[in-house]
CSV table of C-alpha atoms and ligand atoms in Angstrom, one decimal:
chain,number,residue,atom,x,y,z
A,1,MET,CA,49.6,10.7,-66.1
A,2,THR,CA,51.9,9.2,-63.4
A,3,THR,CA,50.5,9.6,-59.9
A,4,GLU,CA,53.2,11.4,-57.9
A,5,LEU,CA,51.4,11.2,-54.6
A,6,ILE,CA,48.5,9.1,-53.3
A,7,LEU,CA,46.6,10.4,-50.2
A,8,VAL,CA,44.9,7.4,-48.6
A,9,GLY,CA,41.7,8.7,-46.9
A,10,GLY,CA,40.0,12.0,-47.8
A,11,GLY,CA,39.5,13.1,-44.2
A,12,LEU,CA,40.6,16.4,-42.6
A,13,ALA,CA,44.4,16.0,-42.8
A,14,ASN,CA,44.7,14.6,-46.3
A,15,SER,CA,42.1,17.0,-47.8
A,16,LEU,CA,44.1,19.9,-46.4
A,17,ILE,CA,47.4,18.5,-47.8
A,18,ALA,CA,45.9,18.0,-51.2
A,19,HIS,CA,44.3,21.5,-51.1
A,20,ARG,CA,47.5,23.2,-50.1
A,21,ILE,CA,49.6,21.4,-52.7
A,22,LEU,CA,47.1,22.3,-55.4
A,23,MET,CA,47.0,26.0,-54.3
A,24,LYS,CA,50.8,26.1,-55.1
A,25,ARG,CA,50.8,23.7,-58.1
A,26,PRO,CA,47.4,23.5,-59.6
A,27,ASP,CA,48.3,20.7,-62.1
A,28,PHE,CA,50.1,18.5,-59.6
A,29,PRO,CA,49.3,14.8,-60.3
A,30,LEU,CA,48.0,13.5,-57.0
A,31,LEU,CA,45.2,11.2,-56.0
A,32,VAL,CA,42.9,11.2,-53.0
A,33,VAL,CA,41.1,7.9,-52.3
A,34,GLU,CA,38.2,8.0,-49.8
A,35,ARG,CA,35.8,5.3,-48.8
A,36,ALA,CA,32.9,7.7,-48.0
A,37,ALA,CA,30.8,9.5,-50.5
A,38,SER,CA,32.3,12.9,-49.7
A,39,LEU,CA,35.5,14.4,-48.3
A,40,GLY,CA,35.7,14.8,-44.5
A,41,ALA,CA,32.8,12.6,-43.6
A,42,ASN,CA,30.3,14.4,-41.3
A,43,HIS,CA,32.3,16.7,-39.0
A,44,THR,CA,32.5,20.2,-37.6
A,45,TRP,CA,36.2,21.1,-36.7
A,46,SER,CA,36.8,24.1,-34.6
A,47,PHE,CA,39.9,26.1,-33.7
A,48,HIS,CA,40.9,29.4,-32.0
A,49,ASP,CA,42.2,32.3,-34.2
A,50,SER,CA,45.4,32.2,-32.1
A,51,ASP,CA,46.1,28.5,-32.9
A,52,LEU,CA,47.3,29.6,-36.4
A,53,SER,CA,49.6,32.1,-38.0
A,54,ALA,CA,48.2,35.0,-40.1
A,55,GLY,CA,49.3,33.2,-43.3
A,56,GLN,CA,47.7,29.9,-42.2
A,57,ARG,CA,44.4,31.7,-41.4
A,58,ARG,CA,44.4,33.3,-44.8
A,59,TRP,CA,44.7,30.0,-46.7
A,60,ILE,CA,42.2,28.2,-44.5
A,61,GLU,CA,39.7,31.1,-44.7
A,62,PRO,CA,37.5,29.7,-47.6
A,63,LEU,CA,36.9,26.5,-45.5
A,64,VAL,CA,35.7,28.4,-42.4
A,65,ALA,CA,31.9,28.2,-42.3
A,66,HIS,CA,31.5,30.1,-39.0
A,67,HIS,CA,33.6,32.7,-37.2
A,68,TRP,CA,32.9,34.3,-33.8
A,69,ALA,CA,34.8,37.2,-32.2
A,70,ASN,CA,35.0,35.8,-28.7
A,71,HIS,CA,34.1,32.7,-26.6
A,72,GLU,CA,32.8,32.1,-23.1
A,73,LEU,CA,33.7,29.7,-20.2
A,74,ARG,CA,31.4,28.9,-17.3
A,75,PHE,CA,32.4,27.2,-14.0
A,76,PRO,CA,30.7,27.1,-10.6
A,77,ASN,CA,33.0,29.9,-9.4
A,78,ARG,CA,34.2,31.6,-12.5
A,79,ARG,CA,32.6,33.0,-15.6
A,80,ARG,CA,34.7,34.5,-18.3
A,81,THR,CA,34.6,35.8,-21.9
A,82,ILE,CA,37.9,35.6,-23.9
A,83,GLU,CA,38.4,38.0,-26.8
A,84,ASP,CA,40.0,35.4,-29.0
A,85,GLY,CA,38.1,34.5,-32.2
A,86,TYR,CA,36.8,31.0,-32.7
A,87,ASN,CA,36.1,29.3,-36.0
A,88,SER,CA,34.4,26.2,-37.3
A,89,VAL,CA,35.2,24.4,-40.6
A,90,THR,CA,32.5,22.0,-41.6
A,91,SER,CA,33.0,18.9,-43.7
A,92,GLU,CA,30.2,20.1,-46.0
A,93,ARG,CA,32.3,23.3,-46.8
A,94,LEU,CA,35.5,21.3,-47.0
A,95,HIS,CA,34.0,19.1,-49.7
A,96,ARG,CA,32.4,22.0,-51.5
A,97,VAL,CA,35.7,23.9,-51.7
A,98,ILE,CA,38.2,21.1,-52.3
A,99,ALA,CA,36.3,18.5,-54.4
A,100,PRO,CA,36.0,20.7,-57.5
A,101,VAL,CA,39.7,21.5,-57.3
A,102,LEU,CA,40.6,17.8,-57.1
A,103,GLY,CA,38.2,16.9,-60.0
A,104,ASN,CA,39.2,13.5,-61.3
A,105,ARG,CA,42.1,13.4,-58.9
A,106,MET,CA,39.6,12.2,-56.2
A,107,ARG,CA,38.0,8.7,-55.9
A,108,LEU,CA,35.1,8.6,-53.5
A,109,GLU,CA,33.4,5.4,-52.3
A,110,THR,CA,36.6,3.6,-52.9
A,111,GLU,CA,38.0,1.3,-50.2
A,112,VAL,CA,41.8,0.9,-49.9
A,113,THR,CA,42.8,-2.5,-48.7
A,114,GLU,CA,46.6,-2.3,-48.8
A,115,VAL,CA,49.0,0.5,-48.4
A,116,THR,CA,52.7,0.4,-49.3
A,117,PRO,CA,55.3,3.1,-49.7
A,118,ASP,CA,55.0,2.9,-53.5
A,119,GLY,CA,51.3,2.3,-54.0
A,120,ILE,CA,47.9,1.1,-52.9
A,121,VAL,CA,45.5,-1.8,-53.6
A,122,LEU,CA,41.8,-1.2,-53.8
A,123,ALA,CA,39.0,-3.4,-52.6
A,124,ASP,CA,38.4,-4.6,-56.3
A,125,GLY,CA,42.0,-5.8,-56.4
A,126,ARG,CA,43.4,-3.0,-58.6
A,127,ARG,CA,46.8,-1.6,-57.7
A,128,ILE,CA,47.8,2.0,-58.2
A,129,ALA,CA,51.4,2.9,-58.1
A,130,ALA,CA,52.9,6.2,-57.0
A,131,ARG,CA,56.2,7.8,-56.1
A,132,ALA,CA,54.9,8.5,-52.6
A,133,VAL,CA,51.9,7.6,-50.4
A,134,ILE,CA,50.5,9.3,-47.3
A,135,ASP,CA,48.3,7.3,-45.0
A,136,GLY,CA,45.6,9.5,-43.5
A,137,ARG,CA,43.0,6.9,-42.5
A,138,GLY,CA,42.3,8.4,-39.1
A,139,ASP,CA,42.9,7.2,-35.5
A,140,PRO,CA,44.6,3.8,-35.7
A,141,GLY,CA,43.6,2.9,-32.1
A,142,GLY,CA,46.1,0.3,-30.8
A,143,SER,CA,47.6,-0.1,-27.3
A,144,HIS,CA,50.8,1.9,-27.4
A,145,LEU,CA,49.5,5.2,-26.1
A,146,ASP,CA,48.3,5.5,-22.5
A,147,ILE,CA,45.1,7.5,-22.9
A,148,GLY,CA,42.0,9.0,-21.3
A,149,TYR,CA,39.1,10.1,-23.4
A,150,GLN,CA,37.3,13.3,-24.4
A,151,LYS,CA,34.0,11.9,-25.5
A,152,PHE,CA,30.9,13.7,-26.5
A,153,LEU,CA,27.5,13.6,-28.2
A,154,GLY,CA,26.3,16.7,-29.9
A,155,LEU,CA,22.8,17.6,-31.2
A,156,PHE,CA,22.4,20.1,-34.0
A,157,ALA,CA,19.2,21.9,-33.1
A,158,ARG,CA,16.9,24.6,-34.4
A,159,LEU,CA,15.4,26.6,-31.5
A,160,ALA,CA,12.0,28.1,-31.4
A,161,GLN,CA,13.4,31.5,-30.3
A,162,PRO,CA,16.8,33.1,-30.6
A,163,HIS,CA,19.3,31.8,-28.0
A,164,GLY,CA,20.7,35.3,-27.1
A,165,LEU,CA,24.4,34.2,-27.1
A,166,THR,CA,27.0,36.4,-28.7
A,167,GLY,CA,29.6,33.6,-29.2
A,168,PRO,CA,30.3,30.0,-28.4
A,169,ILE,CA,30.3,28.6,-24.8
A,170,LEU,CA,33.4,26.4,-25.0
A,171,MET,CA,32.9,24.9,-21.6
A,172,ASP,CA,29.8,25.2,-19.4
A,173,ALA,CA,30.9,23.2,-16.3
A,174,THR,CA,28.1,24.4,-14.1
A,175,VAL,CA,26.3,21.1,-15.0
A,176,GLN,CA,26.4,18.1,-12.6
A,177,GLN,CA,29.8,16.4,-12.7
A,178,THR,CA,29.4,12.8,-13.7
A,179,ASP,CA,31.7,10.3,-15.5
A,180,GLY,CA,34.8,12.6,-15.0
A,181,TYR,CA,35.0,16.2,-16.0
A,182,ARG,CA,31.7,17.1,-17.6
A,183,PHE,CA,30.8,20.3,-19.5
A,184,VAL,CA,28.5,21.4,-22.2
A,185,TYR,CA,29.9,23.0,-25.4
A,186,THR,CA,27.6,25.2,-27.5
A,187,LEU,CA,28.2,26.7,-30.9
A,188,PRO,CA,25.6,29.2,-32.0
A,189,PHE,CA,25.7,29.0,-35.8
A,190,THR,CA,22.8,31.4,-36.4
A,191,ASP,CA,20.3,33.1,-34.0
A,192,THR,CA,18.3,29.9,-33.7
A,193,GLU,CA,20.7,27.1,-35.0
A,194,VAL,CA,23.0,25.6,-32.4
A,195,LEU,CA,25.3,22.6,-31.8
A,196,ILE,CA,25.0,21.5,-28.2
A,197,GLU,CA,27.5,18.9,-27.0
A,198,ASP,CA,27.5,17.0,-23.7
A,199,THR,CA,31.2,16.4,-23.2
A,200,TYR,CA,33.2,14.2,-20.7
A,201,TYR,CA,36.9,13.9,-19.9
A,202,ALA,CA,36.4,10.3,-18.8
A,203,ASP,CA,38.4,7.2,-18.0
A,204,GLY,CA,36.4,5.0,-20.4
A,205,PRO,CA,35.1,5.4,-24.0
A,206,ALA,CA,31.6,4.2,-23.4
A,207,LEU,CA,28.8,6.7,-24.4
A,208,ASP,CA,25.2,6.2,-23.3
A,209,ARG,CA,23.6,7.9,-26.3
A,210,PRO,CA,20.0,8.1,-25.1
A,211,LEU,CA,21.1,9.5,-21.7
A,212,LEU,CA,23.3,12.1,-23.4
A,213,ARG,CA,20.5,13.2,-25.7
A,214,ALA,CA,18.2,13.6,-22.7
A,215,GLU,CA,20.9,15.6,-20.8
A,216,ILE,CA,21.2,18.0,-23.8
A,217,GLU,CA,17.5,18.5,-24.0
A,218,ASP,CA,17.5,19.2,-20.2
A,219,TYR,CA,20.4,21.6,-20.6
A,220,ALA,CA,18.6,23.5,-23.4
A,221,LYS,CA,15.5,23.8,-21.2
A,222,GLN,CA,17.6,25.2,-18.3
A,223,GLN,CA,19.0,27.9,-20.7
A,224,GLY,CA,15.5,28.8,-21.7
A,225,TRP,CA,15.9,27.4,-25.2
A,226,ALA,CA,13.0,25.4,-26.7
A,227,ILE,CA,14.3,22.9,-29.2
A,228,ALA,CA,11.9,23.0,-32.2
A,229,GLU,CA,13.8,20.4,-34.2
A,230,VAL,CA,16.9,18.2,-33.9
A,231,THR,CA,18.5,18.4,-37.4
A,232,GLY,CA,21.6,16.2,-36.8
A,233,GLU,CA,23.9,14.5,-34.3
A,234,GLU,CA,27.7,14.0,-33.9
A,235,VAL,CA,29.6,11.7,-31.7
A,236,GLY,CA,33.3,11.8,-30.9
A,237,VAL,CA,35.6,9.8,-28.7
A,238,LEU,CA,39.0,11.5,-28.8
A,239,PRO,CA,42.3,10.3,-27.2
A,240,ILE,CA,43.7,12.4,-24.4
A,241,VAL,CA,47.3,11.2,-24.1
A,242,LEU,CA,48.8,10.6,-20.7
A,243,GLY,CA,52.0,8.8,-21.9
A,244,GLY,CA,53.0,5.9,-24.0
A,245,ASP,CA,55.5,4.8,-26.6
A,246,ILE,CA,55.6,6.9,-29.8
A,247,VAL,CA,58.2,4.6,-31.4
A,248,ALA,CA,55.9,1.5,-30.9
A,249,PHE,CA,52.9,3.5,-32.1
A,250,TRP,CA,54.7,4.1,-35.4
A,251,ALA,CA,55.9,0.5,-35.6
A,252,VAL,CA,52.2,-0.7,-36.1
A,253,GLY,CA,50.9,-0.4,-39.7
A,254,PRO,CA,52.4,-0.4,-43.1
A,255,ALA,CA,56.2,0.1,-42.8
A,256,GLY,CA,57.9,3.1,-44.4
A,257,VAL,CA,54.6,4.9,-45.3
A,258,ALA,CA,54.3,8.6,-44.4
A,259,ARG,CA,51.3,9.5,-42.2
A,260,SER,CA,49.1,12.5,-41.6
A,261,GLY,CA,46.5,13.5,-39.0
A,262,MET,CA,45.5,11.2,-36.2
A,263,ARG,CA,47.2,8.3,-37.9
A,264,GLY,CA,50.6,10.0,-37.3
A,265,ALA,CA,49.6,11.2,-33.7
A,266,PHE,CA,49.4,14.8,-35.0
A,267,PHE,CA,47.0,16.2,-32.4
A,268,HIS,CA,46.8,18.3,-29.3
A,269,PRO,CA,47.4,16.0,-26.3
A,270,THR,CA,44.9,17.8,-24.0
A,271,THR,CA,42.0,18.4,-26.5
A,272,GLY,CA,42.5,15.6,-29.0
A,273,TYR,CA,42.0,18.3,-31.7
A,274,SER,CA,44.0,17.9,-34.9
A,275,LEU,CA,43.1,20.7,-37.2
A,276,PRO,CA,45.9,23.2,-36.3
A,277,ASP,CA,48.5,20.4,-36.6
A,278,ALA,CA,47.0,19.3,-39.9
A,279,ILE,CA,47.3,22.8,-41.3
A,280,ARG,CA,51.0,23.0,-40.2
A,281,LEU,CA,51.7,19.6,-41.8
A,282,ALA,CA,50.0,20.6,-45.0
A,283,ASP,CA,52.1,23.7,-45.2
A,284,GLU,CA,55.3,21.7,-44.7
A,285,ILE,CA,54.4,19.0,-47.2
A,286,ALA,CA,53.3,21.5,-49.8
A,287,ALA,CA,56.7,23.3,-49.6
A,288,ILE,CA,58.5,20.1,-50.7
A,289,PRO,CA,59.7,20.5,-54.4
A,290,SER,CA,59.4,16.7,-55.3
A,291,PHE,CA,58.1,13.7,-53.5
A,292,ASP,CA,59.7,10.3,-52.8
A,293,SER,CA,58.3,7.8,-50.3
A,294,ALA,CA,61.5,7.5,-48.2
A,295,SER,CA,61.9,11.2,-47.5
A,296,LEU,CA,58.2,11.8,-47.0
A,297,PHE,CA,58.1,9.0,-44.5
A,298,GLU,CA,61.2,10.5,-42.7
A,299,LEU,CA,59.6,13.9,-42.7
A,300,THR,CA,56.3,12.8,-41.1
A,301,ARG,CA,58.0,10.4,-38.7
A,302,ARG,CA,60.4,13.0,-37.5
A,303,ARG,CA,57.7,15.7,-37.2
A,304,SER,CA,55.5,13.3,-35.1
A,305,ASP,CA,58.6,12.6,-32.9
A,306,ASP,CA,59.3,16.3,-32.4
A,307,LEU,CA,55.7,17.0,-31.5
A,308,TRP,CA,55.8,14.1,-29.0
A,309,ARG,CA,58.9,15.5,-27.4
A,310,ARG,CA,57.5,19.1,-27.3
A,311,THR,CA,54.3,18.0,-25.7
A,312,GLY,CA,55.6,16.1,-22.6
A,313,TYR,CA,54.4,18.9,-20.4
A,314,TYR,CA,50.8,18.5,-21.7
A,315,ARG,CA,50.9,14.8,-21.0
A,316,LEU,CA,52.0,15.6,-17.4
A,317,LEU,CA,49.0,17.9,-17.0
A,318,ASN,CA,46.8,15.2,-18.5
A,319,ARG,CA,48.1,12.7,-15.9
A,320,MET,CA,47.3,15.2,-13.2
A,321,LEU,CA,43.8,15.6,-14.5
A,322,PHE,CA,43.1,11.9,-14.9
A,323,ARG,CA,45.2,10.3,-12.2
A,324,ALA,CA,45.6,12.9,-9.4
A,325,ALA,CA,42.2,14.5,-9.4
A,326,GLU,CA,39.1,12.7,-8.2
A,327,PRO,CA,36.7,12.4,-11.3
A,328,ASP,CA,34.1,14.8,-9.8
A,329,GLN,CA,36.8,17.3,-8.9
A,330,ARG,CA,38.5,17.4,-12.3
A,331,TYR,CA,36.6,20.6,-13.3
A,332,ARG,CA,38.5,22.5,-10.6
A,333,ILE,CA,41.7,22.1,-12.7
A,334,PHE,CA,40.0,23.8,-15.7
A,335,GLU,CA,38.3,26.4,-13.4
A,336,ARG,CA,41.7,27.4,-12.0
A,337,PHE,CA,43.4,27.3,-15.5
A,338,TYR,CA,40.8,29.8,-16.8
A,339,GLY,CA,41.8,32.2,-14.1
A,340,LEU,CA,45.2,32.7,-15.9
A,341,SER,CA,46.0,35.4,-18.4
A,342,ASP,CA,44.5,35.5,-21.9
A,343,GLY,CA,47.9,35.2,-23.4
A,344,LEU,CA,48.8,32.1,-21.5
A,345,ILE,CA,45.5,30.4,-22.4
A,346,ARG,CA,46.0,31.2,-26.1
A,347,ARG,CA,49.6,29.8,-26.0
A,348,PHE,CA,48.3,26.7,-24.2
A,349,TYR,CA,45.9,25.8,-27.0
A,350,ALA,CA,48.3,26.8,-29.7
A,351,GLY,CA,50.9,24.4,-28.2
A,352,ARG,CA,53.4,27.3,-27.7
A,353,LEU,CA,53.7,27.5,-23.9
A,354,LYS,CA,56.9,29.3,-22.7
A,355,TRP,CA,58.9,27.9,-19.8
A,356,ASN,CA,57.5,30.6,-17.4
A,357,ASP,CA,53.9,29.7,-18.6
A,358,LYS,CA,54.6,26.1,-17.6
A,359,VAL,CA,55.7,27.2,-14.1
A,360,ARG,CA,52.7,29.6,-13.8
A,361,VAL,CA,50.2,26.8,-14.6
A,362,LEU,CA,51.7,24.6,-11.8
A,363,ILE,CA,52.4,27.1,-9.0
A,364,GLY,CA,50.0,28.0,-6.3
A,365,LYS,CA,47.7,25.8,-4.3
A,366,PRO,CA,47.1,22.8,-6.6
A,367,PRO,CA,43.4,21.7,-7.0
A,368,VAL,CA,44.6,18.1,-6.6
A,369,PRO,CA,46.3,16.2,-3.7
A,370,VAL,CA,50.0,17.0,-3.7
A,371,LEU,CA,51.3,13.4,-3.2
A,372,ARG,CA,49.2,12.1,-6.1
A,373,ALA,CA,50.3,15.1,-8.2
A,374,LEU,CA,54.0,14.2,-7.5
A,375,ARG,CA,53.3,10.6,-8.6
A,376,CYS,CA,52.3,12.0,-12.0
A,377,LEU,CA,55.7,13.5,-12.7
A,378,VAL,CA,57.1,10.3,-14.2
A,379,GLU,CA,55.8,9.3,-17.6
A,380,ARG,CA,55.5,5.6,-18.3
A,381,ARG,CA,56.5,4.5,-21.7
A,382,GLY,CA,54.2,1.5,-21.2
A,383,ARG,CA,50.9,0.5,-22.6
A,384,ARG,CA,47.5,1.9,-22.3
A,385,VAL,CA,45.9,0.8,-19.1
B,1,LIG,C1,32.8,14.4,-33.8
B,1,LIG,C2,34.2,14.9,-33.8
B,1,LIG,C3,34.4,16.3,-33.6
B,1,LIG,C4,35.7,16.8,-33.6
B,1,LIG,N1,35.9,18.1,-33.5
B,1,LIG,C5,37.1,18.6,-33.6
B,1,LIG,C6,37.3,20.0,-33.6
B,1,LIG,O1,36.4,20.8,-33.3
B,1,LIG,N2,38.6,20.5,-33.8
B,1,LIG,C7,39.6,19.7,-34.1
B,1,LIG,O2,40.8,20.1,-34.4
B,1,LIG,N3,39.5,18.3,-34.0
B,1,LIG,C8,38.3,17.8,-33.8
B,1,LIG,N4,38.1,16.4,-33.8
B,1,LIG,C9,39.3,15.6,-33.7
B,1,LIG,C10,40.1,15.3,-35.1
B,1,LIG,O3,40.6,16.6,-35.5
B,1,LIG,C11,39.2,14.7,-36.1
B,1,LIG,O4,38.9,13.4,-35.7
B,1,LIG,C12,39.8,14.8,-37.5
B,1,LIG,O5,38.8,14.5,-38.5
B,1,LIG,C13,41.0,13.9,-37.7
B,1,LIG,O6,41.5,14.0,-39.0
B,1,LIG,P1,42.2,12.9,-39.8
B,1,LIG,O7,42.4,13.4,-41.2
B,1,LIG,O8,43.3,12.3,-39.1
B,1,LIG,O9,41.1,11.7,-39.8
B,1,LIG,P2,39.6,11.7,-40.5
B,1,LIG,O10,39.1,13.1,-40.7
B,1,LIG,O11,38.8,10.8,-39.6
B,1,LIG,O12,39.9,11.1,-41.9
B,1,LIG,C14,40.2,9.7,-42.1
B,1,LIG,C15,39.5,9.4,-43.5
B,1,LIG,O13,40.0,8.2,-44.0
B,1,LIG,C16,39.0,7.4,-44.5
B,1,LIG,N5,39.3,6.0,-44.5
B,1,LIG,C17,39.6,5.2,-43.5
B,1,LIG,N6,40.0,4.0,-43.9
B,1,LIG,C18,39.9,4.0,-45.2
B,1,LIG,C19,40.1,3.0,-46.2
B,1,LIG,N7,40.5,1.8,-45.9
B,1,LIG,N8,40.0,3.4,-47.5
B,1,LIG,C20,39.6,4.6,-47.9
B,1,LIG,N9,39.4,5.6,-47.0
B,1,LIG,C21,39.5,5.3,-45.7
B,1,LIG,C22,37.8,7.7,-43.6
B,1,LIG,O14,36.5,7.5,-44.3
B,1,LIG,C23,38.0,9.2,-43.3
B,1,LIG,O15,37.3,10.1,-44.2
B,1,LIG,C24,36.8,15.9,-33.8
B,1,LIG,C25,36.6,14.5,-34.0
B,1,LIG,C26,35.3,14.0,-33.9
B,1,LIG,C27,35.1,12.5,-34.1
C-alpha cells in the first residue's frame, strides 16, 4: 500500500485531520507517526458550543467527554453566568475513539527525525515516502512572534463532598492578582471530581509549580472544598500573540511541508487555544479529493496567512492587555469585557467579531492609560522581546 499522506505527530490537530479524512474515506492510506505511547498525549481541550458550526459539533461529538450547559465568570465587581455550552475533549477519549479507526495506520512510540515534503525519516534511520506530509509536531517556539504567555498549572482532584457547581468557572479573578492577570479555572467533571487551574496572563513563561499547587489547595479551601485526593496534574504555557512576522515564522523548519495546529500558528491569539481552528482545518483538508505536497503546503500556508490577517485586532487587544495595563490591573480589561453582550462574547471567542463589535469593545472609558493604549496601535513586525 502506498502512503498517500503522512501526519507527523499524533497530537490534537493531526489526530483530528486523520479522523475526519477516515470518516469520509474509511480505506484512505494515511499514516500517523507519534513519539508518545498514545494519541494526544495527556491533555484536556475545551471549547465553547458557539466556537463551532452545528456540522462541526456533530462530527466532534464522540470525542467530547464532558458537556455543560453554561459557564460562569467571577471578578471583584462582576459575577456572571453565560448560557453558552462548554465542552471538554480529553486525550484519553481522543485515543479511545481514533486509535481503533487508524489501526495499523498509526505508529506510536516512534520518533521522526527528518521531515520533507515527500516523506519522513525515523529515529532508526528508516525512510517512509508519501505523496504529501503534514507537520503537526506542536508549538515550534522560535523568536519570530512577539508573545506574552497564558500559563497554568492544574490539579485534577477528588473532593470529599460535592462542590455544588452547576457548570465550569472559566475565570475566577477574585483571587489575589500576582504575576499579571491571574484567575482560577475550574471544570467540574462530576459532583466530586474537578480540574482546578491557577492561571496567569504573564510576561514570562516561568512557573513555580510548588507555589501554584499550594495556591490551588488554598483556593479549594476558600470555596469550602476539601481535596480528598489529587489524581493528576497538567501544565501549560501557551503563546498569546502581540505581533510578529508570520512569514519569518513559516520560514523556519522544513521547507515546503504543510503544517497543522500550533506548528502552523493555527490558534486563537488571545487564548492560545487551537481546538476550533484544528477542527476547521481538518474539515478543509478532508474535503480535498487527492493530496500532493505542493498544494497541501500552499493550502496550509495560505490559511495561516489569512488567519493572521483576520486576527490583527486580537493582537491589538493583547498588546493593550500586556503593554498598556499595569500587570495587577490587567483583570479590569476582562472584567469590563464580560460586561458586554452574550453575542459579542461568543463572537470574540469564535474569532468572528463584526466591525461594530470591534468598536464596541474599545469605546467607553478604557481600563488602561489612554496614551499607553494609543502606543499599542502600531504592530511591530519584529521579534519577540
Ligand atoms: C495543558 C494544556 C491545556 C490546553 N488546553 C486547551 C484547551 O482547553 N482548548 C484548546 O483549544 N487548546 C488548549 N491548549 C492549547 C493547544 O490547543 C494544545 O497545545 C494542542 O494540543 C495543540 O495541538 P497540536 O496538534 O498543534 O499539538 P500537540 O497536541 O502538542 O501535538 C503534537 C504531537 O507531536 C508529537 N511529536 C512532536 N515531535 C515529534 C517527533 N519528532 N516525532 C513524533 N512525534 C512528535 C508530540 O508527542 C505530540 O503528541 C492547551 C495546551 C496545553 C499545554
